[in-house]
Amino acid sequence: MAASESRYRAHLDTRAKEGLARALFPVEMPDARTVRVGGETFVNFASNDYLGLRFHPSLIERAEAWGRRFGVGSGASRLVTGNLTLFEAIEAKIARLKQKPAALIMASGFQANAAILQALLDERVLGAEPLVLTDRLNHASMHFGCAAAGVREIRYRHGDASHLEMLLAEHASSERPKFILTESVFSMDGDVAPLAEIGAIARRHDATLVVDDAHATGILGEGGRGLSDEADIIIGTFSKALGGFGAYVACSALLREYLINRCTGFVYSTALPPPVLGAIDAALDLLPTLDAERAHVANLAGRFRQEAGALGFDTGASTTQIVPLIVGDTKAALSLSDTLREARIYATAIRPPTVPKGTARVRLALNAAHRGSDIDSLLAALANCAAKPEVAPAGA
Ligand SMILES: Cc1ncc(COP(=O)(O)O)c(C=O)c1O
């Protein structure tokens, strides 16, 4: 075994001892509501397909039609040979949805944050190292993009606009270009950043506000347009409420031109394939018609939060379709997920480093395909947990 391999083995062994090992296991996903594991059916509360669009006939039909008509691959980077006219038509739809002058399609949400932030925060272009203020709970891909740009993040307390303002005030006389990076809806907590306050702070300090709208686009905001109205630059993904895959940035025409020239993840990566574009296009067309689905999800989430809270579970500051059950200890989170599995409920334990130490949780994501009776079963399973000391909520 090469020396590096034995190091990797030791690292994996340590993770396993700490209850942090991750592994892949096979599932089947017959529809947006359920998942099959080992031949058994579970109600799926682990998927970010908040509108249940993965199986929507319009998305499937357009994906199929565009695959037949334009092929299943795009051949190369858009700058080399892949700039099908389809891209710009979809980008116009995204720009309209997000009320920005322009948009650019990227390969995935992770890749978008990683590559766009690297280009945006380039010290050589900006003339000085930018001052980058980030919510400490931002998604890994945003931290990754900052690291790739070589900037030192100044992390403000989660969702704390006063802390953000205080940190910016410390640099009030600095000439360095300023950026604020936040998610709109936080992926592991389901809470919403105080975007109106953050937007006002950005304007007061002449900072560029970048918002990752991944978990709001499609499911929240008027007509599903998300919660990013305050942002100068919006990054988001088609892989969650839009049911497919791929990502976008919505921004000024100038920034789009800059990214086409300087964003390595755009320049050096094969463009999204036509079937994926077909699904994106159909999902964007459907969004304005899905108010009833959005209201259904909001109602289910509201009821679930209230009743889980009454059972003694800590749902944190969630106000959206993402509802965590925060248990603290990693093993307790795994155990709660296993107990729910016994009741045919599929929900994943989320552990550090995805969430801060001591805040391990089971993350539940509600979607439009869920029924009231699914919430009944979930709550009944949680009520049973109160009888089991290893998974009972503190105080229950
Ligand atoms: C806030 C946030 N941004 C970006 C991503 C990455 O998006 P994608 O899954 O399209 O790579 C995720 C998904 O995990 C996310 O939660």
Tab-separated table of C-alpha atoms and ligand atoms in Angstrom:
chain	number	residue	atom	x	y	z
A	1	MET	CA	0.000	0.000	0.000
A	2	ALA	CA	1.453	3.419	-0.938
A	3	ALA	CA	2.128	5.725	2.031
A	4	SER	CA	-0.710	8.017	0.969
A	5	GLU	CA	-3.169	5.077	0.931
A	6	SER	CA	-2.377	4.141	4.523
A	7	ARG	CA	-2.971	7.767	5.516
A	8	TYR	CA	-6.368	7.744	3.793
A	9	ARG	CA	-7.215	4.475	5.588
A	10	ALA	CA	-6.281	5.976	8.961
A	11	HIS	CA	-8.380	9.062	8.216
A	12	LEU	CA	-11.405	6.970	7.280
A	13	ASP	CA	-10.999	4.843	10.412
A	14	THR	CA	-10.962	7.963	12.588
A	15	ARG	CA	-14.078	9.290	10.897
A	16	ALA	CA	-15.855	5.970	11.417
A	17	LYS	CA	-14.975	5.991	15.150
A	18	GLU	CA	-16.478	9.467	15.450
A	19	GLY	CA	-19.698	8.358	13.783
A	20	LEU	CA	-18.826	10.471	10.727
A	21	ALA	CA	-18.308	7.772	8.076
A	22	ARG	CA	-20.293	8.338	4.881
A	23	ALA	CA	-21.250	5.632	2.418
A	24	LEU	CA	-23.333	5.237	-0.702
A	25	PHE	CA	-26.093	2.680	-0.876
A	26	PRO	CA	-28.481	1.776	-3.665
A	27	VAL	CA	-32.020	3.129	-3.808
A	28	GLU	CA	-34.757	3.331	-6.388
A	29	MET	CA	-36.839	6.461	-6.774
A	30	PRO	CA	-40.156	5.493	-8.346
A	31	ASP	CA	-41.779	8.913	-7.862
A	32	ALA	CA	-41.340	12.256	-6.106
A	33	ARG	CA	-42.970	11.041	-2.882
A	34	THR	CA	-41.270	7.755	-2.137
A	35	VAL	CA	-37.940	5.975	-2.253
A	36	ARG	CA	-37.340	2.217	-2.328
A	37	VAL	CA	-34.489	0.740	-0.332
A	38	GLY	CA	-33.808	-3.004	-0.160
A	39	GLY	CA	-37.160	-3.724	-1.816
A	40	GLU	CA	-39.138	-1.676	0.726
A	41	THR	CA	-40.919	1.640	0.205
A	42	PHE	CA	-40.308	4.694	2.388
A	43	VAL	CA	-41.797	8.185	2.292
A	44	ASN	CA	-38.921	10.312	1.058
A	45	PHE	CA	-38.198	13.380	3.182
A	46	ALA	CA	-34.596	13.633	1.988
A	47	SER	CA	-35.010	15.072	-1.485
A	48	ASN	CA	-34.702	18.748	-2.462
A	49	ASP	CA	-37.184	18.268	-5.293
A	50	TYR	CA	-39.541	20.597	-3.391
A	51	LEU	CA	-42.145	20.848	-6.154
A	52	GLY	CA	-41.982	17.205	-7.154
A	53	LEU	CA	-41.016	18.231	-10.697
A	54	ARG	CA	-38.542	15.397	-11.308
A	55	PHE	CA	-41.397	13.258	-12.581
A	56	HIS	CA	-43.511	15.983	-14.158
A	57	PRO	CA	-44.607	14.931	-17.674
A	58	SER	CA	-43.718	18.342	-19.182
A	59	LEU	CA	-40.116	18.107	-17.992
A	60	ILE	CA	-39.782	14.518	-19.143
A	61	GLU	CA	-41.344	15.231	-22.535
A	62	ARG	CA	-39.171	18.271	-23.239
A	63	ALA	CA	-36.028	16.469	-22.045
A	64	GLU	CA	-36.851	13.588	-24.390
A	65	ALA	CA	-37.767	15.853	-27.305
A	66	TRP	CA	-34.621	17.961	-27.002
A	67	GLY	CA	-32.474	14.839	-26.681
A	68	ARG	CA	-33.892	13.498	-29.948
A	69	ARG	CA	-33.646	16.820	-31.737
A	70	PHE	CA	-30.323	18.177	-30.464
A	71	GLY	CA	-28.505	15.065	-29.207
A	72	VAL	CA	-27.703	13.918	-25.688
A	73	GLY	CA	-24.472	15.855	-25.366
A	74	SER	CA	-23.381	19.370	-26.241
A	75	GLY	CA	-19.990	18.392	-27.625
A	76	ALA	CA	-17.723	20.867	-25.856
A	77	SER	CA	-17.527	24.038	-23.849
A	78	ARG	CA	-19.895	26.725	-25.171
A	79	LEU	CA	-16.870	28.754	-26.240
A	80	VAL	CA	-15.572	25.914	-28.377
A	81	THR	CA	-18.553	24.358	-30.084
A	82	GLY	CA	-21.396	24.030	-27.612
A	83	ASN	CA	-23.283	27.324	-27.818
A	84	LEU	CA	-26.624	25.996	-28.927
A	85	THR	CA	-29.234	28.755	-29.309
A	86	LEU	CA	-31.173	26.968	-26.564
A	87	PHE	CA	-28.831	28.407	-23.932
A	88	GLU	CA	-29.550	32.023	-24.639
A	89	ALA	CA	-33.311	31.475	-24.806
A	90	ILE	CA	-33.227	29.866	-21.350
A	91	GLU	CA	-30.904	32.547	-20.002
A	92	ALA	CA	-33.438	35.182	-21.078
A	93	LYS	CA	-36.118	33.319	-19.078
A	94	ILE	CA	-33.883	33.179	-15.988
A	95	ALA	CA	-32.993	36.858	-16.276
A	96	ARG	CA	-36.724	37.658	-16.457
A	97	LEU	CA	-37.538	35.461	-13.459
A	98	LYS	CA	-34.748	37.014	-11.407
A	99	GLN	CA	-35.349	40.545	-12.741
A	100	LYS	CA	-31.729	40.998	-13.768
A	101	PRO	CA	-30.375	42.179	-17.110
A	102	ALA	CA	-28.572	38.918	-17.880
A	103	ALA	CA	-27.959	35.336	-16.848
A	104	LEU	CA	-25.452	32.596	-17.563
A	105	ILE	CA	-26.024	28.851	-17.246
A	106	MET	CA	-23.446	26.872	-15.294
A	107	ALA	CA	-22.917	23.126	-14.865
A	108	SER	CA	-23.994	22.708	-11.229
A	109	GLY	CA	-24.600	24.785	-8.127
A	110	PHE	CA	-21.365	23.651	-6.546
A	111	GLN	CA	-19.414	24.420	-9.683
A	112	ALA	CA	-21.139	27.799	-10.053
A	113	ASN	CA	-20.215	28.973	-6.554
A	114	ALA	CA	-16.714	27.541	-6.753
A	115	ALA	CA	-15.876	28.985	-10.161
A	116	ILE	CA	-17.868	32.236	-10.146
A	117	LEU	CA	-16.561	33.359	-6.758
A	118	GLN	CA	-13.029	32.527	-7.819
A	119	ALA	CA	-13.391	34.823	-10.845
A	120	LEU	CA	-15.371	37.521	-9.022
A	121	LEU	CA	-12.936	37.861	-6.139
A	122	ASP	CA	-9.765	37.883	-8.240
A	123	GLU	CA	-7.373	40.297	-6.536
A	124	ARG	CA	-5.421	40.909	-9.761
A	125	VAL	CA	-8.550	42.157	-11.489
A	126	LEU	CA	-9.908	44.101	-8.505
A	127	GLY	CA	-6.574	45.801	-7.784
A	128	ALA	CA	-6.616	44.806	-4.103
A	129	GLU	CA	-7.553	41.796	-2.011
A	130	PRO	CA	-11.332	42.100	-1.621
A	131	LEU	CA	-12.940	42.261	1.815
A	132	VAL	CA	-15.286	39.286	1.790
A	133	LEU	CA	-17.890	38.954	4.522
A	134	THR	CA	-19.632	35.609	4.663
A	135	ASP	CA	-22.353	34.055	6.797
A	136	ARG	CA	-20.579	31.360	8.767
A	137	LEU	CA	-23.184	28.773	7.736
A	138	ASN	CA	-22.847	29.373	3.995
A	139	HIS	CA	-22.740	26.291	1.796
A	140	ALA	CA	-19.398	24.518	1.357
A	141	SER	CA	-19.261	25.570	-2.301
A	142	MET	CA	-19.229	29.268	-1.343
A	143	HIS	CA	-16.366	28.718	1.099
A	144	PHE	CA	-14.642	26.684	-1.611
A	145	GLY	CA	-14.960	29.570	-4.111
A	146	CYS	CA	-13.426	31.997	-1.601
A	147	ALA	CA	-10.561	29.594	-0.931
A	148	ALA	CA	-10.005	29.153	-4.676
A	149	ALA	CA	-9.760	32.944	-5.032
A	150	GLY	CA	-7.218	32.992	-2.183
A	151	VAL	CA	-9.242	35.441	-0.080
A	152	ARG	CA	-9.557	35.304	3.690
A	153	GLU	CA	-13.229	35.255	4.564
A	154	ILE	CA	-14.459	37.413	7.423
A	155	ARG	CA	-17.268	35.257	8.780
A	156	TYR	CA	-20.174	36.944	10.520
A	157	ARG	CA	-22.484	35.191	12.954
A	158	HIS	CA	-25.222	33.244	11.212
A	159	GLY	CA	-28.053	35.493	10.048
A	160	ASP	CA	-26.752	38.343	12.225
A	161	ALA	CA	-27.021	41.593	10.257
A	162	SER	CA	-25.750	43.706	13.192
A	163	HIS	CA	-22.596	41.617	13.408
A	164	LEU	CA	-22.122	41.997	9.670
A	165	GLU	CA	-22.527	45.766	9.949
A	166	MET	CA	-20.114	45.934	12.893
A	167	LEU	CA	-17.445	44.033	10.955
A	168	LEU	CA	-17.913	46.258	7.915
A	169	ALA	CA	-17.733	49.377	10.091
A	170	GLU	CA	-14.284	48.226	11.277
A	171	HIS	CA	-13.168	48.534	7.654
A	172	ALA	CA	-15.137	51.677	6.838
A	173	SER	CA	-12.086	53.595	5.640
A	174	SER	CA	-10.746	50.685	3.577
A	175	GLU	CA	-10.552	51.175	-0.173
A	176	ARG	CA	-10.651	47.412	-0.746
A	177	PRO	CA	-13.660	46.250	-2.790
A	178	LYS	CA	-16.274	44.749	-0.462
A	179	PHE	CA	-18.460	41.708	-0.962
A	180	ILE	CA	-21.154	40.099	1.175
A	181	LEU	CA	-21.975	36.447	0.487
A	182	THR	CA	-25.023	34.706	1.905
A	183	GLU	CA	-27.578	32.034	1.148
A	184	SER	CA	-31.200	33.194	1.066
A	185	VAL	CA	-32.617	30.004	2.624
A	186	PHE	CA	-29.996	28.037	4.540
A	187	SER	CA	-29.817	24.499	3.306
A	188	MET	CA	-29.451	22.700	6.628
A	189	ASP	CA	-31.571	24.998	8.809
A	190	GLY	CA	-34.406	26.151	6.581
A	191	ASP	CA	-34.188	29.668	7.985
A	192	VAL	CA	-34.084	32.808	5.854
A	193	ALA	CA	-31.296	35.402	5.924
A	194	PRO	CA	-32.415	38.939	6.893
A	195	LEU	CA	-32.029	39.990	3.279
A	196	ALA	CA	-33.702	43.404	3.469
A	197	GLU	CA	-31.305	44.439	6.256
A	198	ILE	CA	-28.315	42.884	4.532
A	199	GLY	CA	-29.247	44.651	1.293
A	200	ALA	CA	-29.409	48.009	3.095
A	201	ILE	CA	-26.028	47.320	4.749
A	202	ALA	CA	-24.528	46.431	1.378
A	203	ARG	CA	-25.731	49.735	-0.054
A	204	ARG	CA	-24.462	51.743	2.950
A	205	HIS	CA	-20.998	50.181	2.648
A	206	ASP	CA	-20.851	50.072	-1.131
A	207	ALA	CA	-20.522	46.271	-0.992
A	208	THR	CA	-21.570	43.837	-3.715
A	209	LEU	CA	-24.217	41.447	-2.380
A	210	VAL	CA	-24.048	37.884	-3.709
A	211	VAL	CA	-26.971	35.632	-2.761
A	212	ASP	CA	-27.146	31.878	-3.265
A	213	ASP	CA	-30.871	31.365	-3.881
A	214	ALA	CA	-30.617	27.582	-4.317
A	215	HIS	CA	-33.286	26.630	-1.777
A	216	ALA	CA	-35.721	29.452	-2.532
A	217	THR	CA	-35.840	29.481	-6.338
A	218	GLY	CA	-39.040	27.864	-7.560
A	219	ILE	CA	-40.563	27.276	-4.141
A	220	LEU	CA	-40.540	30.701	-2.439
A	221	GLY	CA	-41.184	34.291	-3.475
A	222	GLU	CA	-43.770	35.619	-5.901
A	223	GLY	CA	-44.342	33.119	-8.706
A	224	GLY	CA	-41.439	31.080	-7.297
A	225	ARG	CA	-38.879	33.683	-8.246
A	226	GLY	CA	-36.945	33.160	-5.002
A	227	LEU	CA	-35.933	35.601	-2.305
A	228	SER	CA	-32.995	37.326	-3.908
A	229	ASP	CA	-34.470	40.721	-4.861
A	230	GLU	CA	-31.826	42.569	-2.828
A	231	ALA	CA	-28.894	40.844	-4.484
A	232	ASP	CA	-26.523	42.322	-7.047
A	233	ILE	CA	-25.530	38.837	-8.126
A	234	ILE	CA	-27.750	35.772	-7.738
A	235	ILE	CA	-26.443	32.239	-7.952
A	236	GLY	CA	-28.800	29.286	-7.943
A	237	THR	CA	-29.376	25.778	-9.100
A	238	PHE	CA	-31.925	23.884	-11.176
A	239	SER	CA	-31.307	20.742	-9.129
A	240	LYS	CA	-33.691	21.485	-6.279
A	241	ALA	CA	-37.228	22.919	-6.723
A	242	LEU	CA	-36.759	22.957	-10.507
A	243	GLY	CA	-36.391	19.197	-10.419
A	244	GLY	CA	-33.475	18.778	-12.846
A	245	PHE	CA	-29.819	19.687	-12.894
A	246	GLY	CA	-27.557	22.613	-13.745
A	247	ALA	CA	-27.184	26.096	-12.319
A	248	TYR	CA	-27.212	29.778	-13.200
A	249	VAL	CA	-25.955	33.184	-12.273
A	250	ALA	CA	-28.218	36.205	-12.806
A	251	CYS	CA	-26.341	39.482	-12.961
A	252	SER	CA	-25.461	42.521	-15.089
A	253	ALA	CA	-24.583	42.143	-18.768
A	254	LEU	CA	-21.052	43.315	-17.942
A	255	LEU	CA	-20.547	40.632	-15.332
A	256	ARG	CA	-21.881	37.982	-17.709
A	257	GLU	CA	-19.302	39.082	-20.275
A	258	TYR	CA	-16.563	39.011	-17.614
A	259	LEU	CA	-17.546	35.482	-16.533
A	260	ILE	CA	-17.597	34.226	-20.124
A	261	ASN	CA	-14.001	35.426	-20.314
A	262	ARG	CA	-12.689	34.627	-16.862
A	263	CYS	CA	-14.756	31.963	-15.103
A	264	THR	CA	-12.693	28.803	-15.499
A	265	GLY	CA	-15.616	26.538	-14.599
A	266	PHE	CA	-17.506	28.030	-17.537
A	267	VAL	CA	-14.645	28.279	-20.034
A	268	TYR	CA	-13.155	24.826	-19.493
A	269	SER	CA	-16.226	22.667	-18.938
A	270	THR	CA	-18.541	20.982	-21.442
A	271	ALA	CA	-21.882	22.755	-21.722
A	272	LEU	CA	-25.007	21.164	-20.222
A	273	PRO	CA	-26.582	18.505	-22.470
A	274	PRO	CA	-29.816	19.292	-24.374
A	275	PRO	CA	-32.072	16.883	-22.410
A	276	VAL	CA	-31.050	18.656	-19.195
A	277	LEU	CA	-31.735	22.009	-20.853
A	278	GLY	CA	-35.155	20.727	-21.957
A	279	ALA	CA	-36.071	19.893	-18.342
A	280	ILE	CA	-34.857	23.320	-17.174
A	281	ASP	CA	-36.836	25.081	-19.892
A	282	ALA	CA	-40.059	23.216	-19.090
A	283	ALA	CA	-39.646	23.817	-15.342
A	284	LEU	CA	-39.178	27.559	-15.907
A	285	ASP	CA	-42.368	27.608	-17.994
A	286	LEU	CA	-44.318	25.792	-15.270
A	287	LEU	CA	-43.211	27.943	-12.325
A	288	PRO	CA	-45.895	30.662	-12.602
A	289	THR	CA	-48.627	27.973	-12.524
A	290	LEU	CA	-47.490	26.316	-9.293
A	291	ASP	CA	-48.872	28.611	-6.571
A	292	ALA	CA	-51.120	25.831	-5.207
A	293	GLU	CA	-48.138	23.454	-4.898
A	294	ARG	CA	-46.086	26.126	-3.124
A	295	ALA	CA	-48.938	26.813	-0.695
A	296	HIS	CA	-49.394	23.064	-0.059
A	297	VAL	CA	-45.716	22.675	0.868
A	298	ALA	CA	-45.795	25.768	3.101
A	299	ASN	CA	-48.886	24.419	4.904
A	300	LEU	CA	-47.369	20.981	5.453
A	301	ALA	CA	-44.143	22.531	6.759
A	302	GLY	CA	-45.995	24.921	9.083
A	303	ARG	CA	-48.077	22.127	10.549
A	304	PHE	CA	-45.093	19.820	10.910
A	305	ARG	CA	-42.963	22.451	12.659
A	306	GLN	CA	-45.704	23.259	15.109
A	307	GLU	CA	-46.506	19.659	16.016
A	308	ALA	CA	-42.884	18.476	16.129
A	309	GLY	CA	-42.155	21.447	18.417
A	310	ALA	CA	-45.050	20.397	20.655
A	311	LEU	CA	-43.449	16.931	20.919
A	312	GLY	CA	-40.288	18.608	22.215
A	313	PHE	CA	-38.211	18.566	19.018
A	314	ASP	CA	-35.950	21.494	18.215
A	315	THR	CA	-36.670	22.714	14.680
A	316	GLY	CA	-34.270	25.640	15.015
A	317	ALA	CA	-35.211	28.836	13.178
A	318	SER	CA	-36.822	27.073	10.211
A	319	THR	CA	-39.614	28.952	8.471
A	320	THR	CA	-39.493	27.137	5.130
A	321	GLN	CA	-39.900	23.698	3.532
A	322	ILE	CA	-36.622	22.577	5.143
A	323	VAL	CA	-37.204	21.534	8.746
A	324	PRO	CA	-34.318	20.192	10.821
A	325	LEU	CA	-34.753	18.125	13.972
A	326	ILE	CA	-31.644	19.248	15.817
A	327	VAL	CA	-30.447	16.658	18.323
A	328	GLY	CA	-26.833	17.757	18.866
A	329	ASP	CA	-24.893	14.531	19.066
A	330	THR	CA	-23.923	12.736	15.839
A	331	LYS	CA	-24.848	9.303	17.133
A	332	ALA	CA	-28.234	10.548	18.345
A	333	ALA	CA	-28.896	11.968	14.850
A	334	LEU	CA	-28.001	8.622	13.235
A	335	SER	CA	-30.169	6.836	15.733
A	336	LEU	CA	-33.152	9.132	15.097
A	337	SER	CA	-32.776	8.606	11.349
A	338	ASP	CA	-32.703	4.803	11.918
A	339	THR	CA	-35.781	4.956	14.129
A	340	LEU	CA	-37.682	6.898	11.476
A	341	ARG	CA	-36.551	4.309	8.940
A	342	GLU	CA	-38.311	1.635	11.027
A	343	ALA	CA	-41.515	3.639	10.504
A	344	ARG	CA	-40.869	3.711	6.727
A	345	ILE	CA	-39.725	7.306	6.774
A	346	TYR	CA	-36.577	8.203	4.917
A	347	ALA	CA	-34.692	11.208	6.307
A	348	THR	CA	-30.966	11.683	6.497
A	349	ALA	CA	-28.812	12.438	9.529
A	350	ILE	CA	-26.667	15.504	8.850
A	351	ARG	CA	-23.430	15.605	10.783
A	352	PRO	CA	-20.317	17.782	11.081
A	353	PRO	CA	-18.599	19.145	9.099
A	354	THR	CA	-21.778	19.770	7.064
A	355	VAL	CA	-23.230	21.406	10.198
A	356	PRO	CA	-21.284	22.830	13.178
A	357	LYS	CA	-20.146	20.411	15.892
A	358	GLY	CA	-22.809	19.724	18.482
A	359	THR	CA	-25.685	20.500	16.087
A	360	ALA	CA	-26.141	17.162	14.312
A	361	ARG	CA	-29.660	16.754	13.058
A	362	VAL	CA	-32.101	14.910	10.902
A	363	ARG	CA	-33.018	17.158	7.993
A	364	LEU	CA	-36.536	16.886	6.605
A	365	ALA	CA	-37.422	18.427	3.271
A	366	LEU	CA	-41.100	18.686	2.419
A	367	ASN	CA	-42.317	18.551	-1.121
A	368	ALA	CA	-45.487	19.030	-3.130
A	369	ALA	CA	-45.984	15.281	-3.578
A	370	HIS	CA	-46.262	14.726	0.194
A	371	ARG	CA	-49.727	14.141	1.629
A	372	GLY	CA	-51.211	15.194	4.934
A	373	SER	CA	-51.166	11.494	5.888
A	374	ASP	CA	-47.355	11.414	5.371
A	375	ILE	CA	-47.019	14.150	7.985
A	376	ASP	CA	-49.342	12.148	10.284
A	377	SER	CA	-47.039	9.109	9.960
A	378	LEU	CA	-43.946	11.210	10.525
A	379	LEU	CA	-45.395	12.803	13.643
A	380	ALA	CA	-46.594	9.432	14.955
A	381	ALA	CA	-43.061	8.053	14.529
A	382	LEU	CA	-41.622	11.058	16.347
A	383	ALA	CA	-44.136	10.678	19.155
A	384	ASN	CA	-42.901	7.084	19.600
A	385	CYS	CA	-39.345	8.374	19.867
A	386	ALA	CA	-40.228	10.048	23.143
A	387	ALA	CA	-40.331	6.532	24.605
A	388	LYS	CA	-36.758	5.773	23.510
A	389	PRO	CA	-34.132	7.583	25.575
A	390	GLU	CA	-31.490	7.475	22.807
A	391	VAL	CA	-33.686	9.373	20.335
A	392	ALA	CA	-36.021	11.327	22.606
A	393	PRO	CA	-35.754	15.075	22.226
A	394	ALA	CA	-34.206	16.879	25.180
A	395	GLY	CA	-37.034	17.876	27.482
A	396	ALA	CA	-39.461	15.235	26.157
B	1	LIG	C1	-26.952	26.585	-0.876
B	1	LIG	C2	-26.460	25.608	-1.899
B	1	LIG	N1	-25.741	26.066	-2.931
B	1	LIG	C3	-25.287	25.228	-3.880
B	1	LIG	C4	-25.529	23.885	-3.826
B	1	LIG	C5	-24.982	22.971	-4.878
B	1	LIG	O1	-25.901	22.835	-5.906
B	1	LIG	P1	-25.820	21.569	-6.895
B	1	LIG	O2	-26.424	20.444	-6.153
B	1	LIG	O3	-26.580	21.994	-8.092
B	1	LIG	O4	-24.370	21.340	-7.171
B	1	LIG	C6	-26.313	23.376	-2.794
B	1	LIG	C7	-26.665	21.933	-2.779
B	1	LIG	O5	-26.291	21.176	-1.975
B	1	LIG	C8	-26.763	24.246	-1.794
B	1	LIG	O6	-27.447	23.780	-0.748
